[in-house]
Coordinates of C-alpha atoms in Angstrom, one line a residue:
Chain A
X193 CA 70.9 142.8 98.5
X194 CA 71.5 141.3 95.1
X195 CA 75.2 142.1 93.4
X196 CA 74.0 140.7 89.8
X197 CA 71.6 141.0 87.3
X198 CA 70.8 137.8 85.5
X199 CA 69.6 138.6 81.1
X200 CA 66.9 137.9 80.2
X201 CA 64.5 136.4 83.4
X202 CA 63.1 134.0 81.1
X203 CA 64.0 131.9 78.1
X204 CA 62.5 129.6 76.3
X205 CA 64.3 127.6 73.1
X206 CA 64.3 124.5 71.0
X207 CA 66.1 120.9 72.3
X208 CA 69.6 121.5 69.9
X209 CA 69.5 125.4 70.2
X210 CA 72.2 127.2 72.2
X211 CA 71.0 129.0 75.3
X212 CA 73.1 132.0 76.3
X213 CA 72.9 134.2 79.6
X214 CA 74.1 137.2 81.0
X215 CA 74.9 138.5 84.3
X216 CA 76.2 142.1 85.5
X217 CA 77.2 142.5 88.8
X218 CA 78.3 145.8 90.7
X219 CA 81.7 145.4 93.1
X220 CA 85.2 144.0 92.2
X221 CA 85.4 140.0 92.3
X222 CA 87.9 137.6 93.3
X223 CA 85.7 134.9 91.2
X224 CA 82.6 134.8 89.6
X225 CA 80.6 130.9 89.6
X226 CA 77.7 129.9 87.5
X227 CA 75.1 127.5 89.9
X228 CA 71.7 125.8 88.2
X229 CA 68.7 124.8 90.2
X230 CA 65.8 122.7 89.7
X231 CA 62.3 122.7 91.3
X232 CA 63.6 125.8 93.7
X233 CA 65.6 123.6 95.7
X234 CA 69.4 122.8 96.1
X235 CA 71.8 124.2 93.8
X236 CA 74.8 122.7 91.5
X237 CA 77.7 124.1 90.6
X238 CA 78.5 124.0 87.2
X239 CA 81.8 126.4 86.7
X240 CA 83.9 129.2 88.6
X241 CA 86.0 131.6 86.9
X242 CA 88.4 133.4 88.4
X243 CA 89.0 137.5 88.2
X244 CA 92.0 137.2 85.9
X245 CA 90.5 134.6 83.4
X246 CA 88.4 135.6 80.5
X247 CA 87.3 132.1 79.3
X248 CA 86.3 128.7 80.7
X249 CA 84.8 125.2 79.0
X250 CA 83.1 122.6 80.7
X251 CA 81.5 120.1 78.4
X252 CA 78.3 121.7 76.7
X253 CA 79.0 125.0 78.8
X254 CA 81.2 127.8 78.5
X255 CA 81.8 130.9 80.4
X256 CA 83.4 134.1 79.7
X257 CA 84.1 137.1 82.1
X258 CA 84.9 141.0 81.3
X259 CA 86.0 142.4 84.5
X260 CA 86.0 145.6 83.0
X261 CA 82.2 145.6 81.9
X262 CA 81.3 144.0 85.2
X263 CA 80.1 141.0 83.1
X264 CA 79.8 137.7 82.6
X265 CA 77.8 135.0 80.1
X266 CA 77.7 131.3 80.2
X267 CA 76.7 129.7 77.0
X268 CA 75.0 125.9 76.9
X269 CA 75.6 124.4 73.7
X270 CA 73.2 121.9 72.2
X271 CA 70.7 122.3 75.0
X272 CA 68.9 119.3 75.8
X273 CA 65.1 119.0 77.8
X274 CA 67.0 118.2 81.2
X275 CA 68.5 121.5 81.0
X276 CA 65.5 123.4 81.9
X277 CA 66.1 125.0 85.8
X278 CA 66.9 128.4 87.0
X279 CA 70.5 129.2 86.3
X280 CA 71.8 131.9 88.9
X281 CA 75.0 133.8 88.6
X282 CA 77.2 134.3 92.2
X283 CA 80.3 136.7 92.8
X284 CA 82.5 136.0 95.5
X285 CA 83.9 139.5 96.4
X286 CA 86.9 137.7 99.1
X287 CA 84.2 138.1 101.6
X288 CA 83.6 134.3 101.1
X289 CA 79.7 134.7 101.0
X290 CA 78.2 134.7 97.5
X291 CA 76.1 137.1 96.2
X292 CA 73.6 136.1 93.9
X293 CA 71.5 137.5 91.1
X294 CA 67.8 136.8 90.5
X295 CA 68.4 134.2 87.7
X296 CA 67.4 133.2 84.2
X297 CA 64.5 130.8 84.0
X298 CA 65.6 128.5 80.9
X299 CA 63.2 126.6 79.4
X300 CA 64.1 123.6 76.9
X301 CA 61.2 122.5 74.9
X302 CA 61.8 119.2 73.5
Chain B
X161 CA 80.2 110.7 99.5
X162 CA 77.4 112.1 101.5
X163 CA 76.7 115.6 100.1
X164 CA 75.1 118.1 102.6
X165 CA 71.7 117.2 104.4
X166 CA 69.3 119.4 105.5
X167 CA 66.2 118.9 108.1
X168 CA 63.5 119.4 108.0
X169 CA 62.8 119.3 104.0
X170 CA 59.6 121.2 105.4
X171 CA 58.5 123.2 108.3
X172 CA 55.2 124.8 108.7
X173 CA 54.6 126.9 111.6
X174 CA 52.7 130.0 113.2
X175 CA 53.7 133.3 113.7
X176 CA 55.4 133.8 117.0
X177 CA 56.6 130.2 117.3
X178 CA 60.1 129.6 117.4
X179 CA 61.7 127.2 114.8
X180 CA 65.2 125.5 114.4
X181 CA 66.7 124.3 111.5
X182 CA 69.6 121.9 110.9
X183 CA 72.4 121.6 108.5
X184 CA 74.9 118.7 108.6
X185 CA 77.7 119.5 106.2
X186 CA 79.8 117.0 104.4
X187 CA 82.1 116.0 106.0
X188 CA 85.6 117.9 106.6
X189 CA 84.7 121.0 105.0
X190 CA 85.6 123.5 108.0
X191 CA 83.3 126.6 106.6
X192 CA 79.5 126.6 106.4
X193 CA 77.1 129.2 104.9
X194 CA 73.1 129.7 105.6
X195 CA 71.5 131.5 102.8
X196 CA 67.9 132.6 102.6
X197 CA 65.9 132.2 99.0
X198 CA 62.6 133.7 98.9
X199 CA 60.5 133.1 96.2
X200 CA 61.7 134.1 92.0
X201 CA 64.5 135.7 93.8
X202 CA 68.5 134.3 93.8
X203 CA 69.9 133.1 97.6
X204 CA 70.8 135.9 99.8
X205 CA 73.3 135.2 102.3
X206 CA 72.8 135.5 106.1
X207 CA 76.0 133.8 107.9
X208 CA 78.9 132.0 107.4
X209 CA 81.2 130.0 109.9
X210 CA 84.9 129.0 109.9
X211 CA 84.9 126.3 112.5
X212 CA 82.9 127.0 115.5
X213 CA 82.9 130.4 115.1
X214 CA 80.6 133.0 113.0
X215 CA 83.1 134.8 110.8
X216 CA 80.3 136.6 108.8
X217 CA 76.5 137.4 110.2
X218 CA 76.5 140.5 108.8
X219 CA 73.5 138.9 106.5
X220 CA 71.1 138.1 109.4
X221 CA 68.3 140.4 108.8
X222 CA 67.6 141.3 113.0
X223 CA 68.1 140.4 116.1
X224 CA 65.4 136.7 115.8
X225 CA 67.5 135.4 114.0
X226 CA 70.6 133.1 115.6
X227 CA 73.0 130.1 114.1
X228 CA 74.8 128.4 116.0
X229 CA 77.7 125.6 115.1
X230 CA 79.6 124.1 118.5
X231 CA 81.5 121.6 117.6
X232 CA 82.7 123.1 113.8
X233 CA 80.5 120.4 112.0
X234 CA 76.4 120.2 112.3
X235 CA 74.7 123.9 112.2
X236 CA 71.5 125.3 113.6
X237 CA 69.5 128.2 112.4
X238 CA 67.3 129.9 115.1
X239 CA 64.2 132.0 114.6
X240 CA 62.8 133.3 117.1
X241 CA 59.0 134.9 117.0
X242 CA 58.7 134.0 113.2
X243 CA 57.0 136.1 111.2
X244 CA 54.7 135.6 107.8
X245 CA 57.9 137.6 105.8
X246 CA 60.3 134.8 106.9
X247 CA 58.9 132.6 104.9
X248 CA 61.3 131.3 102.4
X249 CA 63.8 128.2 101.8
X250 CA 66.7 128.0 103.7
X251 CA 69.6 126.6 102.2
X252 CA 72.7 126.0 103.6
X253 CA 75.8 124.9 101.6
X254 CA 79.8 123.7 102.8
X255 CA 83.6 124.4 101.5
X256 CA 86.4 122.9 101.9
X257 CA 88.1 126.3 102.3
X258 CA 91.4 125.1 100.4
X259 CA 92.0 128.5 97.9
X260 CA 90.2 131.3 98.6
X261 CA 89.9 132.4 94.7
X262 CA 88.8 129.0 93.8
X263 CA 86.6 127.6 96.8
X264 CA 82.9 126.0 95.6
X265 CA 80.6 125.9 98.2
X266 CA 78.4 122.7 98.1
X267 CA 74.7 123.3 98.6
X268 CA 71.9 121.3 100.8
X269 CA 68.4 120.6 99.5
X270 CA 66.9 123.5 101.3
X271 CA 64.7 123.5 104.5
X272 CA 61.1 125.0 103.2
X273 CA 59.5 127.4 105.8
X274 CA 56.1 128.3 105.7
X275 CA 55.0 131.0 108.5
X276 CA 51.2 131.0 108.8

């Protein structure tokens, strides 16, 4: 079954816009990663955030988590063409398996 | 480095055939996960290993379904008797397993299954 619920399915912005997703997820987390996929093939992972951060940079992206809403968003800043893939949030309840939501489609017209 | 491989890229098969699929991990990462993707949908994990042994199958949907991993390095994923709902891509992905809070698990192209 899926933990998280990706917001919104689909998105669809401007080369230079920002792109911003959300994810909700149900159970108590020891981490929380962000992964993007292209073509509906392997997946990359971009960032992990552990359960007692509440922000994280990585280049264009940044992630923030609120354990207490069961949330997280991961912002891409000055989006570019190549960044359009499926972007799936994954919880890692200390089980070791992820559990994955159904993903935002971004779409980065250029 | 090599990242982790996956083969077939594509398998097409009939219902009731039995299929294997392979997952060569990079190597030195000591746990591997097999995770099923089904179409618009996120992964969903079947079974993970630690070594040679399963530490986690409580994802494998029934009883056709088997991985194996003998010497704690290349995997195999057995279905036995597909049927059309397995259809999906199969991914499989490695760790290191150095902190548990902060382990990434490294994902392999995918094996595509088609059940006809």
């Amino acid at each position: 079954s899926q933990q998280g619920e990706e917001d919104p399915q689909a998105l669809s912005i401007q080369e230079g816009e920002n792109a911003t997703m959300n994810c909700s997820y149900k159970t108590s987390i020891n981490n929380l990663q962000w992964y993007r996929q292209n073509s509906g093939r392997g997946l990359v992972h971009l960032i992990l955030i552990r359960s007692n951060e509440r922000e994280k940079h990585s280049g264009r992206l940044r992630v923030t988590l609120d354990t207490s809403k069961k949330s997280s968003s991961l912002l891409i800043t000055a989006s570019r063409a190549a960044d359009t893939a499926s972007y799936f949030c994954a919880t890692d309840t200390g089980r070791r398996a992820l559990t994955f939501g159904s993903g935002t489609r971004l779409q980065v017209q250029p | 480095g090599a990242g982790v491989s996956q083969t077939p890229s594509n398998k097409v098969t009939e219902k009731g055939k039995y299929v294997e699929l392979r997952c060569d991990p990079i190597s030195g990462h000591t746990a591997l996960y097999w995770y099923r993707q089904s179409l618009g949908q996120g992964p969903e994990f079947l079974i993970y290993f630690q070594g040679t042994g399963a530490a986690d199958d409580s994802g494998l949907p029934n009883d056709r379904f088997f991985a194996v991993r003998p010497e704690g390095s290349v995997s195999t994923l057995k279905i036995q008797r597909t049927e059309r709902g397995d259809s999906a891509v199969y991914l499989c992905a490695s760790s290191p397993k150095r902190l548990a809070d902060t382990d990434t698990q490294y994902f392999g192209p995918g094996t595509r299954l088609t059940v006809l």
